[in-house]
Tab-separated table of C-alpha atoms in Angstrom:
chain	number	residue	atom	x	y	z
A	22	UNK	CA	-0.152	-0.208	-0.149
A	23	UNK	CA	1.452	2.838	-1.166
A	24	UNK	CA	1.861	5.833	1.478
A	25	UNK	CA	0.129	9.289	0.713
A	26	UNK	CA	1.861	12.850	0.879
A	27	UNK	CA	2.778	14.052	4.151
A	28	UNK	CA	0.447	16.723	5.374
A	29	UNK	CA	1.344	19.743	7.503
A	30	UNK	CA	0.090	20.334	10.464
A	31	UNK	CA	-2.782	23.351	11.049
A	32	UNK	CA	-3.497	25.488	13.083
A	33	UNK	CA	-6.668	24.899	15.193
A	34	UNK	CA	-9.019	27.825	14.544
A	35	UNK	CA	-8.969	30.246	17.309
A	36	UNK	CA	-12.575	30.920	19.411
A	37	UNK	CA	-14.033	34.011	19.459
A	38	UNK	CA	-14.098	36.302	23.051
A	39	UNK	CA	-17.422	35.479	22.894
A	40	UNK	CA	-16.452	31.813	23.395
A	41	UNK	CA	-14.278	31.826	25.280
A	42	UNK	CA	-16.669	33.266	28.153
A	43	UNK	CA	-19.319	30.957	27.354
A	44	UNK	CA	-16.459	28.704	28.270
A	45	UNK	CA	-14.969	30.198	30.985
A	46	UNK	CA	-18.944	29.265	32.508
A	47	UNK	CA	-17.565	25.910	32.675
A	48	UNK	CA	-15.288	23.664	35.371
A	49	UNK	CA	-11.900	23.083	34.492
A	50	UNK	CA	-12.844	19.759	33.695
A	51	UNK	CA	-15.447	19.892	31.260
A	52	UNK	CA	-13.789	22.901	29.576
A	53	UNK	CA	-10.443	21.474	29.366
A	54	UNK	CA	-13.003	18.555	27.279
A	55	UNK	CA	-14.932	20.689	25.113
A	56	UNK	CA	-11.595	22.065	24.480
A	57	UNK	CA	-10.096	19.072	22.649
A	58	UNK	CA	-13.299	17.473	21.299
A	59	UNK	CA	-13.145	21.158	19.531
A	60	UNK	CA	-9.077	20.311	18.306
A	61	UNK	CA	-10.092	16.764	17.315
A	62	UNK	CA	-13.088	18.071	15.126
A	63	UNK	CA	-10.955	20.821	13.841
A	64	UNK	CA	-7.787	18.256	12.227
A	65	UNK	CA	-11.023	16.280	10.724
A	66	UNK	CA	-12.577	18.594	9.284
A	67	UNK	CA	-8.433	20.238	7.398
A	68	UNK	CA	-8.017	16.746	6.729
A	69	UNK	CA	-11.430	16.900	4.513
A	70	UNK	CA	-10.993	20.133	3.621
A	71	UNK	CA	-7.631	18.852	1.626
A	72	UNK	CA	-8.635	15.395	-0.054
A	73	UNK	CA	-11.998	17.342	-0.801
A	74	UNK	CA	-14.780	15.451	1.080
A	75	UNK	CA	-15.369	18.640	3.081
A	76	UNK	CA	-19.477	18.681	3.506
A	77	UNK	CA	-20.833	22.257	3.669
A	78	UNK	CA	-24.258	22.847	5.493
A	79	UNK	CA	-26.859	25.358	6.032
A	80	UNK	CA	-28.558	25.094	9.216
A	81	UNK	CA	-31.678	27.374	9.846
A	82	UNK	CA	-33.461	27.470	13.098
A	83	UNK	CA	-37.128	25.393	12.585
A	84	UNK	CA	-39.674	29.080	12.819
A	85	UNK	CA	-38.507	32.105	13.950
A	86	UNK	CA	-36.535	31.473	16.708
A	87	UNK	CA	-35.113	34.774	18.060
A	88	UNK	CA	-34.840	35.516	14.763
A	89	UNK	CA	-31.094	34.433	14.334
A	90	UNK	CA	-29.081	33.964	10.561
A	91	UNK	CA	-28.531	30.988	9.602
A	92	UNK	CA	-25.350	29.169	10.200
A	93	UNK	CA	-22.785	27.376	7.763
A	94	UNK	CA	-21.109	24.614	9.304
A	95	UNK	CA	-18.787	21.992	6.977
A	96	UNK	CA	-18.127	18.549	7.919
A	97	UNK	CA	-16.474	15.375	6.331
A	98	UNK	CA	-18.699	12.681	4.400
A	99	UNK	CA	-17.418	10.031	6.468
A	100	UNK	CA	-18.026	11.068	10.065
A	101	UNK	CA	-21.493	11.011	11.332
A	102	UNK	CA	-23.867	12.933	12.002
A	103	UNK	CA	-23.470	13.376	16.051
A	104	UNK	CA	-20.421	15.196	14.152
A	105	UNK	CA	-22.128	16.964	12.803
A	106	UNK	CA	-23.958	18.157	15.565
A	107	UNK	CA	-20.743	19.356	17.693
A	108	UNK	CA	-20.076	21.446	14.374
A	109	UNK	CA	-23.529	23.072	14.829
A	110	UNK	CA	-22.369	23.834	18.612
A	111	UNK	CA	-18.976	25.036	17.984
A	112	UNK	CA	-20.517	27.702	15.088
A	113	UNK	CA	-23.370	28.654	17.501
A	114	UNK	CA	-20.787	29.372	20.380
A	115	UNK	CA	-18.227	31.349	17.734
A	116	UNK	CA	-21.049	33.514	18.464
A	117	UNK	CA	-21.779	33.812	21.920
A	118	UNK	CA	-24.664	31.480	22.575
A	119	UNK	CA	-25.015	28.979	25.275
A	120	UNK	CA	-23.376	25.965	25.209
A	121	UNK	CA	-25.457	22.797	24.595
A	122	UNK	CA	-25.554	19.283	24.528
A	123	UNK	CA	-25.863	17.359	21.588
A	124	UNK	CA	-28.942	15.897	23.013
A	125	UNK	CA	-30.492	18.482	23.286
A	126	UNK	CA	-31.167	19.429	19.779
A	127	UNK	CA	-32.081	17.677	16.975
A	128	UNK	CA	-31.182	18.243	13.311
A	129	UNK	CA	-33.994	17.955	9.857
A	130	UNK	CA	-34.065	17.453	6.987
A	131	UNK	CA	-36.462	18.717	4.066
A	132	UNK	CA	-38.288	15.330	2.556
A	133	UNK	CA	-37.782	15.221	-1.224
A	134	UNK	CA	-40.775	17.418	-3.350
A	135	UNK	CA	-41.617	19.373	-0.947
A	136	UNK	CA	-41.391	23.254	-1.506
A	137	UNK	CA	-38.471	25.194	-0.882
A	138	UNK	CA	-40.539	28.301	0.003
A	139	UNK	CA	-42.973	26.757	3.331
A	140	UNK	CA	-42.644	26.638	6.793
A	141	UNK	CA	-39.502	25.066	7.994
A	142	UNK	CA	-41.212	22.885	9.805
A	143	UNK	CA	-43.189	21.359	7.592
A	144	UNK	CA	-42.297	18.545	5.357
A	145	UNK	CA	-38.742	17.929	7.346
A	146	UNK	CA	-37.894	14.651	8.705
A	147	UNK	CA	-35.238	14.278	11.581
A	148	UNK	CA	-31.775	13.348	10.550
A	149	UNK	CA	-31.017	10.072	12.907
A	150	UNK	CA	-27.909	9.733	14.981
A	151	UNK	CA	-28.074	6.188	15.671
A	152	UNK	CA	-29.925	3.394	13.385
A	153	UNK	CA	-32.330	0.798	15.265
A	154	UNK	CA	-29.936	-1.468	15.717
A	155	UNK	CA	-27.085	0.860	18.054
A	156	UNK	CA	-25.085	1.721	15.062
A	157	UNK	CA	-23.739	5.500	14.381
A	158	UNK	CA	-25.172	6.774	11.160
A	159	UNK	CA	-22.794	9.057	8.965
A	160	UNK	CA	-23.375	11.571	6.267
A	161	UNK	CA	-22.958	9.523	2.902
A	162	UNK	CA	-25.002	7.210	4.059
A	163	UNK	CA	-27.973	9.320	3.987
A	164	UNK	CA	-26.394	10.458	0.720
A	165	UNK	CA	-24.059	13.910	1.612
A	166	UNK	CA	-21.536	13.733	-0.568
A	167	UNK	CA	-19.023	16.986	-1.240
A	168	UNK	CA	-19.244	19.666	-1.510
A	169	UNK	CA	-22.679	20.721	-0.896
A	170	UNK	CA	-24.529	22.229	0.333
A	171	UNK	CA	-27.285	21.382	2.038
A	172	UNK	CA	-29.582	23.063	3.843
A	173	UNK	CA	-30.739	21.682	7.100
A	174	UNK	CA	-32.957	22.762	10.311
A	175	UNK	CA	-32.321	22.723	13.913
A	176	UNK	CA	-35.024	21.919	16.256
A	177	UNK	CA	-35.696	21.173	20.355
A	178	UNK	CA	-35.599	17.761	20.879
A	179	UNK	CA	-37.956	16.952	23.612
A	180	UNK	CA	-36.719	15.041	26.509
A	181	UNK	CA	-38.464	12.227	28.815
A	182	UNK	CA	-37.394	15.123	32.422
A	183	UNK	CA	-38.440	17.722	30.234
A	184	UNK	CA	-42.006	15.883	29.196
A	185	UNK	CA	-42.295	14.766	33.115
A	186	UNK	CA	-41.533	18.269	34.227
A	187	UNK	CA	-44.070	19.800	31.985
A	188	UNK	CA	-46.765	17.319	33.284
A	189	UNK	CA	-46.016	18.237	36.784
A	190	UNK	CA	-46.691	22.350	35.751
A	191	UNK	CA	-49.734	21.128	34.171
A	192	UNK	CA	-50.934	20.347	37.255
A	193	UNK	CA	-49.557	21.963	39.341
A	194	UNK	CA	-51.080	24.989	37.554
A	195	UNK	CA	-54.568	23.412	37.121
A	196	UNK	CA	-55.104	23.019	41.085
A	197	UNK	CA	-53.721	26.159	41.551
A	198	UNK	CA	-56.834	27.541	39.088
A	199	UNK	CA	-59.189	25.349	41.364
A	200	UNK	CA	-57.685	26.668	44.291
A	201	UNK	CA	-58.432	30.187	43.280
A	202	UNK	CA	-61.693	29.378	42.053
A	203	UNK	CA	-62.855	28.073	45.517
A	204	UNK	CA	-61.457	30.626	47.079
A	205	UNK	CA	-63.260	33.588	45.176
A	206	UNK	CA	-66.219	31.223	45.431
A	207	UNK	CA	-66.041	31.453	49.184
A	208	UNK	CA	-65.134	35.164	49.414
A	209	UNK	CA	-68.559	36.001	47.257
A	210	UNK	CA	-70.322	33.881	49.363
A	211	UNK	CA	-69.241	35.516	52.357
A	212	UNK	CA	-69.136	39.238	51.198
A	213	UNK	CA	-73.171	38.033	50.524
A	214	UNK	CA	-74.013	36.606	53.675
A	215	UNK	CA	-71.967	40.214	55.074
A	216	UNK	CA	-74.481	42.399	53.122
A	217	UNK	CA	-77.464	39.979	53.884
A	218	UNK	CA	-76.399	40.744	57.944
A	219	UNK	CA	-75.528	44.587	57.518
A	220	UNK	CA	-79.441	45.160	55.773
A	221	UNK	CA	-82.375	46.489	57.987
A	222	UNK	CA	-84.620	43.810	59.355
A	223	UNK	CA	-87.671	45.971	57.225
A	224	UNK	CA	-86.069	45.743	54.294
A	225	UNK	CA	-84.881	41.308	54.625
A	226	UNK	CA	-88.566	40.217	56.313
A	227	UNK	CA	-90.056	42.568	53.318
A	228	UNK	CA	-87.536	39.739	50.576
A	229	UNK	CA	-88.723	36.860	52.677
A	230	UNK	CA	-92.888	37.584	52.484
A	231	UNK	CA	-91.880	39.295	48.418
A	232	UNK	CA	-89.998	35.653	47.855
A	233	UNK	CA	-92.949	33.569	49.671
A	234	UNK	CA	-95.539	34.897	47.636
A	235	UNK	CA	-93.480	34.321	44.055
A	236	UNK	CA	-93.165	30.549	45.586
A	237	UNK	CA	-96.939	30.040	46.449
A	238	UNK	CA	-98.650	27.747	43.724
A	239	UNK	CA	-100.966	30.913	41.770
A	240	UNK	CA	-100.199	32.711	43.693
A	241	UNK	CA	-98.874	35.734	41.309
A	242	UNK	CA	-101.619	34.859	38.585
A	243	UNK	CA	-103.877	35.864	41.012
A	244	UNK	CA	-102.773	39.361	42.099
A	245	UNK	CA	-105.059	41.675	40.433
A	246	UNK	CA	-103.569	45.170	39.692
A	247	UNK	CA	-104.681	47.751	42.557
A	248	UNK	CA	-105.010	50.848	42.748
A	249	UNK	CA	-101.701	52.130	44.895
A	250	UNK	CA	-102.004	55.060	47.591
A	251	UNK	CA	-99.504	57.555	46.396
A	252	UNK	CA	-98.631	59.416	49.149
A	253	UNK	CA	-98.966	59.019	52.886
A	254	UNK	CA	-100.712	61.946	55.095
A	255	UNK	CA	-101.235	63.447	58.389
A	256	UNK	CA	-104.704	62.210	59.408
A	257	UNK	CA	-105.705	65.659	59.972
A	258	UNK	CA	-105.200	66.021	56.255
A	259	UNK	CA	-106.900	62.487	55.433
A	260	UNK	CA	-109.597	63.973	57.138
A	261	UNK	CA	-109.703	67.116	54.950
A	262	UNK	CA	-109.822	65.668	51.840
A	263	UNK	CA	-113.801	65.057	50.827
A	264	UNK	CA	-114.795	61.968	48.875
A	265	UNK	CA	-115.728	63.740	46.254
A	266	UNK	CA	-111.772	64.603	45.997
A	267	UNK	CA	-110.806	61.481	46.346
A	268	UNK	CA	-112.924	60.035	43.331
A	269	UNK	CA	-111.996	62.668	41.078
A	270	UNK	CA	-108.224	62.560	41.176
A	271	UNK	CA	-108.138	59.008	41.837
A	272	UNK	CA	-106.886	56.984	38.566
A	273	UNK	CA	-105.878	53.138	37.869
A	274	UNK	CA	-102.426	52.565	37.867
A	275	UNK	CA	-100.809	48.773	37.430
A	276	UNK	CA	-99.364	47.022	40.032
A	277	UNK	CA	-96.259	49.137	41.327
A	278	UNK	CA	-94.804	47.862	44.734
A	279	UNK	CA	-94.582	44.160	46.351
A	280	UNK	CA	-97.108	46.197	49.306
A	281	UNK	CA	-99.475	47.043	46.679
A	282	UNK	CA	-99.424	43.216	45.262
A	283	UNK	CA	-99.638	41.798	48.836
A	284	UNK	CA	-102.393	43.979	49.730
A	285	UNK	CA	-104.806	42.486	47.230
A	286	UNK	CA	-104.114	38.845	47.883
A	287	UNK	CA	-103.088	38.680	51.399
A	288	UNK	CA	-102.638	41.309	55.344
A	289	UNK	CA	-99.999	42.206	55.614
A	290	UNK	CA	-98.176	40.863	59.179
A	291	UNK	CA	-97.466	43.689	61.608
A	292	UNK	CA	-94.691	46.465	60.451
A	293	UNK	CA	-92.650	48.462	63.089
A	294	UNK	CA	-94.949	51.738	63.266
A	295	UNK	CA	-93.945	54.909	60.662
A	296	UNK	CA	-94.265	58.157	61.431
A	297	UNK	CA	-96.757	60.186	59.579
A	298	UNK	CA	-95.188	62.002	56.961
A	299	UNK	CA	-96.007	64.145	53.754
A	300	UNK	CA	-94.650	63.455	50.503
A	301	UNK	CA	-94.544	65.493	48.020
A	302	UNK	CA	-97.295	65.243	45.330
A	303	UNK	CA	-99.319	66.943	42.964
A	304	UNK	CA	-102.591	65.666	44.545
A	305	UNK	CA	-101.454	67.721	47.499
A	306	UNK	CA	-101.566	71.574	44.772
A	307	UNK	CA	-105.298	73.215	45.337
A	308	UNK	CA	-107.961	71.717	43.772
A	309	UNK	CA	-107.821	73.159	40.082
A	310	UNK	CA	-110.071	76.580	39.427
A	311	UNK	CA	-112.647	77.300	36.836
A	312	UNK	CA	-110.387	80.119	36.154
A	313	UNK	CA	-107.418	77.309	35.462
A	314	UNK	CA	-109.734	74.853	33.847
A	315	UNK	CA	-110.398	77.733	31.685
A	316	UNK	CA	-106.968	78.569	30.950
A	317	UNK	CA	-106.527	75.330	30.252
A	318	UNK	CA	-108.720	74.785	27.554
A	319	UNK	CA	-107.763	77.629	25.836
A	320	UNK	CA	-103.722	76.787	25.830
A	321	UNK	CA	-105.432	73.178	24.439
A	322	UNK	CA	-107.241	75.347	21.777
A	323	UNK	CA	-104.429	77.003	20.492
A	324	UNK	CA	-101.338	74.434	21.084
A	325	UNK	CA	-102.973	71.342	20.845
A	326	UNK	CA	-101.470	69.018	23.687
A	327	UNK	CA	-97.587	70.588	23.803
A	328	UNK	CA	-97.639	70.460	27.273
A	329	UNK	CA	-94.707	72.667	27.249
A	330	UNK	CA	-95.852	75.596	24.998
A	331	UNK	CA	-99.549	75.814	27.020
A	332	UNK	CA	-97.153	75.809	30.839
A	333	UNK	CA	-94.836	78.200	29.278
A	334	UNK	CA	-97.691	80.575	28.194
A	335	UNK	CA	-100.018	80.008	31.041
A	336	UNK	CA	-98.169	79.679	34.236
A	337	UNK	CA	-95.627	82.590	34.167
A	338	UNK	CA	-99.262	85.120	34.084
A	339	UNK	CA	-100.649	83.166	36.829
A	340	UNK	CA	-103.322	81.635	34.932
A	341	UNK	CA	-102.725	78.389	35.669
A	342	UNK	CA	-101.111	77.784	39.122
A	343	UNK	CA	-97.137	77.657	38.645
A	344	UNK	CA	-96.518	74.817	41.268
A	345	UNK	CA	-98.386	72.603	38.264
A	346	UNK	CA	-95.587	70.843	35.886
A	347	UNK	CA	-97.076	69.592	32.545
A	348	UNK	CA	-97.793	66.130	34.214
A	349	UNK	CA	-100.303	67.792	35.920
A	350	UNK	CA	-101.563	69.397	32.660
A	351	UNK	CA	-101.934	66.568	30.830
A	352	UNK	CA	-103.601	64.326	33.819
A	353	UNK	CA	-106.051	66.867	34.207
A	354	UNK	CA	-106.885	67.029	30.304
A	355	UNK	CA	-107.140	63.781	30.062
A	356	UNK	CA	-109.554	63.745	33.213
A	357	UNK	CA	-111.794	66.282	31.252
A	358	UNK	CA	-111.866	64.777	28.114
A	359	UNK	CA	-113.113	61.231	29.916
A	360	UNK	CA	-115.964	63.231	31.723
A	361	UNK	CA	-116.864	65.208	28.647
A	362	UNK	CA	-117.353	61.687	26.201
A	363	UNK	CA	-119.133	59.955	29.074
A	364	UNK	CA	-121.272	62.107	28.818
A	365	UNK	CA	-121.421	63.008	32.743
A	366	UNK	CA	-122.133	66.166	34.677
A	367	UNK	CA	-118.683	66.326	37.392
A	368	UNK	CA	-119.562	69.213	39.583
A	369	UNK	CA	-115.164	68.833	40.973
A	370	UNK	CA	-114.187	70.485	36.977
A	371	UNK	CA	-116.638	72.775	36.453
A	372	UNK	CA	-117.462	73.362	32.827
A	373	UNK	CA	-120.112	74.803	31.443
A	374	UNK	CA	-122.339	73.795	28.574
A	375	UNK	CA	-119.710	76.150	25.894
A	376	UNK	CA	-116.670	74.561	27.553
A	377	UNK	CA	-117.812	71.025	26.661
A	378	UNK	CA	-118.758	71.552	23.856
A	379	UNK	CA	-114.956	72.888	22.805
A	380	UNK	CA	-113.190	69.917	24.743
A	381	UNK	CA	-115.612	67.411	22.626
A	382	UNK	CA	-114.880	69.133	19.030
A	383	UNK	CA	-111.350	68.376	20.224
A	384	UNK	CA	-111.219	65.157	21.436
A	385	UNK	CA	-113.703	64.275	18.615
A	386	UNK	CA	-112.866	65.918	15.691
A	387	UNK	CA	-115.407	63.978	13.530
A	388	UNK	CA	-117.942	66.110	15.225
A	389	UNK	CA	-120.391	63.803	16.005
A	390	UNK	CA	-122.975	65.168	19.097
A	391	UNK	CA	-122.654	63.708	22.082
A	392	UNK	CA	-125.424	61.370	23.673
């Protein structure tokens, strides 16, 4: 066998300052081991370069990982995939990345026929480091021949310890979320109980009565709308109101409160006595005088049912009591129209025949003669 020509030893590639800073974080034994391994790899690469057996690889990250540029590494075609991974670690170390174990990442190649413009992670398969029988895989076994270049991808390899740690973290998060939810529910329940305890006894008693009324079978549908008491008067004021006033000013209203509903279907239990006070109401105003009624009819005849206009014209002059609101004018006009259309003689309004005719013509534009 004829020996080949002697080759001069080549200087080992000098490590960058950032690479030395990363290696300095290792202990002395690991530092020396990494340096020896790198010198061995450099010697093999130099030999392959001289023999024309050096293969160039362009290594990209799978996905937009930190926006880093691709790495360019070279490895002899007669070396293993594990050797190629060490060259990738060396290239990452030279640019200041942290030192990774080759077991912590994997190399992938694009499947034949997949589009080069697609995602890096799609249409790829892993470069195996060992065969199922446990033998190392060489680059030329995978079809990589000098000089290249070839494109490969680097991705994180999931470890058994990583999966166990992730599962433990997931269980911890689920447990914490469940505990926080229980704490919130307990806090809300305690706050609701405290708010209930802080309410006056009358409010709690009324709520319980109302809930019992709703839960009673058929009690809700049996309750009929009643005329609620719109204000509370002193006994002296109640005695001064005549039956005619009560009949003329009372109106049917829908069910407006729980007390009115209970008054229709049940007898209210004993309630702590409340002081009798005046409640501000439109019925507390003085009765409508004939002059006010005439002014209201004239206002409707001139302005129609524009109560704001009537109020602005007649209340400043005193023709209508300034204390009366637009709602008072509207209610009084409705009462007058009802009395006229029903053909009743109500002395509380004191309408003349001429006024009745005017009201009838406004309320009934067809000018049908009232009965």
